[in-house]
């Protein structure tokens, strides 16, 4: 019996989407867990300019 390998991926932002795009046509069972933490990129700019919590942290 050939079962597809199960893969769990934790991440967020651009890196996760690029990785998932590369794996979506492979014979694997993927679970993606999207984190709400960020490195302050565009969310950090929104936080600073609008004086709001980073949108990814809400």
PDB file of C-alpha atoms in Angstrom:
ATOM      1  CA  UNK A   1       0.000   0.000   0.000  1.00  0.00           C
ATOM      2  CA  UNK A   2       1.486   3.359  -1.062  1.00  0.00           C
ATOM      3  CA  UNK A   3       0.424   6.216   1.167  1.00  0.00           C
ATOM      4  CA  UNK A   4       1.314   9.805   0.470  1.00  0.00           C
ATOM      5  CA  UNK A   5       3.789  11.279   2.957  1.00  0.00           C
ATOM      6  CA  UNK A   6       2.208  13.769   5.340  1.00  0.00           C
ATOM      7  CA  UNK A   7       3.949  17.127   5.645  1.00  0.00           C
ATOM      8  CA  UNK A   8       3.117  19.918   8.100  1.00  0.00           C
ATOM      9  CA  UNK A   9       4.544  23.336   7.284  1.00  0.00           C
ATOM     10  CA  UNK A  10       4.624  26.260   9.720  1.00  0.00           C
ATOM     11  CA  UNK A  11       5.217  29.751   8.408  1.00  0.00           C
ATOM     12  CA  UNK A  12       3.754  32.847   6.929  1.00  0.00           C
ATOM     13  CA  UNK A  13       4.259  35.533   4.370  1.00  0.00           C
ATOM     14  CA  UNK A  14       6.049  35.091   1.092  1.00  0.00           C
ATOM     15  CA  UNK A  15       8.190  32.134   2.117  1.00  0.00           C
ATOM     16  CA  UNK A  16       5.255  29.897   2.948  1.00  0.00           C
ATOM     17  CA  UNK A  17       3.348  30.691  -0.238  1.00  0.00           C
ATOM     18  CA  UNK A  18       6.411  30.019  -2.391  1.00  0.00           C
ATOM     19  CA  UNK A  19       7.034  26.695  -0.653  1.00  0.00           C
ATOM     20  CA  UNK A  20       3.405  25.591  -0.960  1.00  0.00           C
ATOM     21  CA  UNK A  21       3.297  26.546  -4.637  1.00  0.00           C
ATOM     22  CA  UNK A  22       6.284  24.294  -5.226  1.00  0.00           C
ATOM     23  CA  UNK A  23       4.744  21.359  -3.351  1.00  0.00           C
ATOM     24  CA  UNK A  24       1.146  21.494  -4.537  1.00  0.00           C
ATOM     25  CA  UNK A  25       1.709  19.178  -7.515  1.00  0.00           C
ATOM     26  CA  UNK A  26       3.810  16.655  -5.583  1.00  0.00           C
ATOM     27  CA  UNK A  27       2.309  13.419  -4.259  1.00  0.00           C
ATOM     28  CA  UNK A  28       2.175  14.586  -0.616  1.00  0.00           C
ATOM     29  CA  UNK A  29      -0.548  15.367   1.918  1.00  0.00           C
ATOM     30  CA  UNK A  30       0.174  18.950   3.039  1.00  0.00           C
ATOM     31  CA  UNK A  31      -1.046  20.756   6.139  1.00  0.00           C
ATOM     32  CA  UNK A  32      -0.101  24.443   6.267  1.00  0.00           C
ATOM     33  CA  UNK A  33      -0.208  26.293   9.578  1.00  0.00           C
ATOM     34  CA  UNK A  34      -0.032  30.025   8.984  1.00  0.00           C
ATOM     35  CA  UNK A  35       1.516  31.945  11.855  1.00  0.00           C
ATOM     36  CA  UNK A  36       0.409  35.441  12.759  1.00  0.00           C
ATOM     37  CA  UNK A  37       3.847  36.729  13.727  1.00  0.00           C
ATOM     38  CA  UNK A  38       5.719  38.863  11.240  1.00  0.00           C
ATOM     39  CA  UNK A  39       9.150  40.407  10.828  1.00  0.00           C
ATOM     40  CA  UNK A  40       7.895  43.981  10.668  1.00  0.00           C
ATOM     41  CA  UNK A  41       8.071  44.331   6.888  1.00  0.00           C
ATOM     42  CA  UNK A  42       4.998  45.959   5.356  1.00  0.00           C
ATOM     43  CA  UNK A  43       3.033  45.258   8.548  1.00  0.00           C
ATOM     44  CA  UNK A  44       5.639  47.214  10.487  1.00  0.00           C
ATOM     45  CA  UNK A  45       5.210  50.171   8.152  1.00  0.00           C
ATOM     46  CA  UNK A  46       1.433  50.065   8.624  1.00  0.00           C
ATOM     47  CA  UNK A  47       1.942  49.905  12.387  1.00  0.00           C
ATOM     48  CA  UNK A  48       4.238  52.935  12.366  1.00  0.00           C
ATOM     49  CA  UNK A  49       2.279  55.071   9.902  1.00  0.00           C
ATOM     50  CA  UNK A  50      -1.232  54.359  11.172  1.00  0.00           C
ATOM     51  CA  UNK A  51      -0.378  53.748  14.849  1.00  0.00           C
ATOM     52  CA  UNK A  52      -2.208  50.401  14.841  1.00  0.00           C
ATOM     53  CA  UNK A  53      -1.226  46.856  15.844  1.00  0.00           C
ATOM     54  CA  UNK A  54       0.343  44.969  12.938  1.00  0.00           C
ATOM     55  CA  UNK A  55      -2.544  43.454  10.925  1.00  0.00           C
ATOM     56  CA  UNK A  56      -0.929  40.009  10.994  1.00  0.00           C
ATOM     57  CA  UNK A  57      -0.948  40.029  14.805  1.00  0.00           C
ATOM     58  CA  UNK A  58      -4.686  40.647  15.154  1.00  0.00           C
TER      59      UNK A  58
END
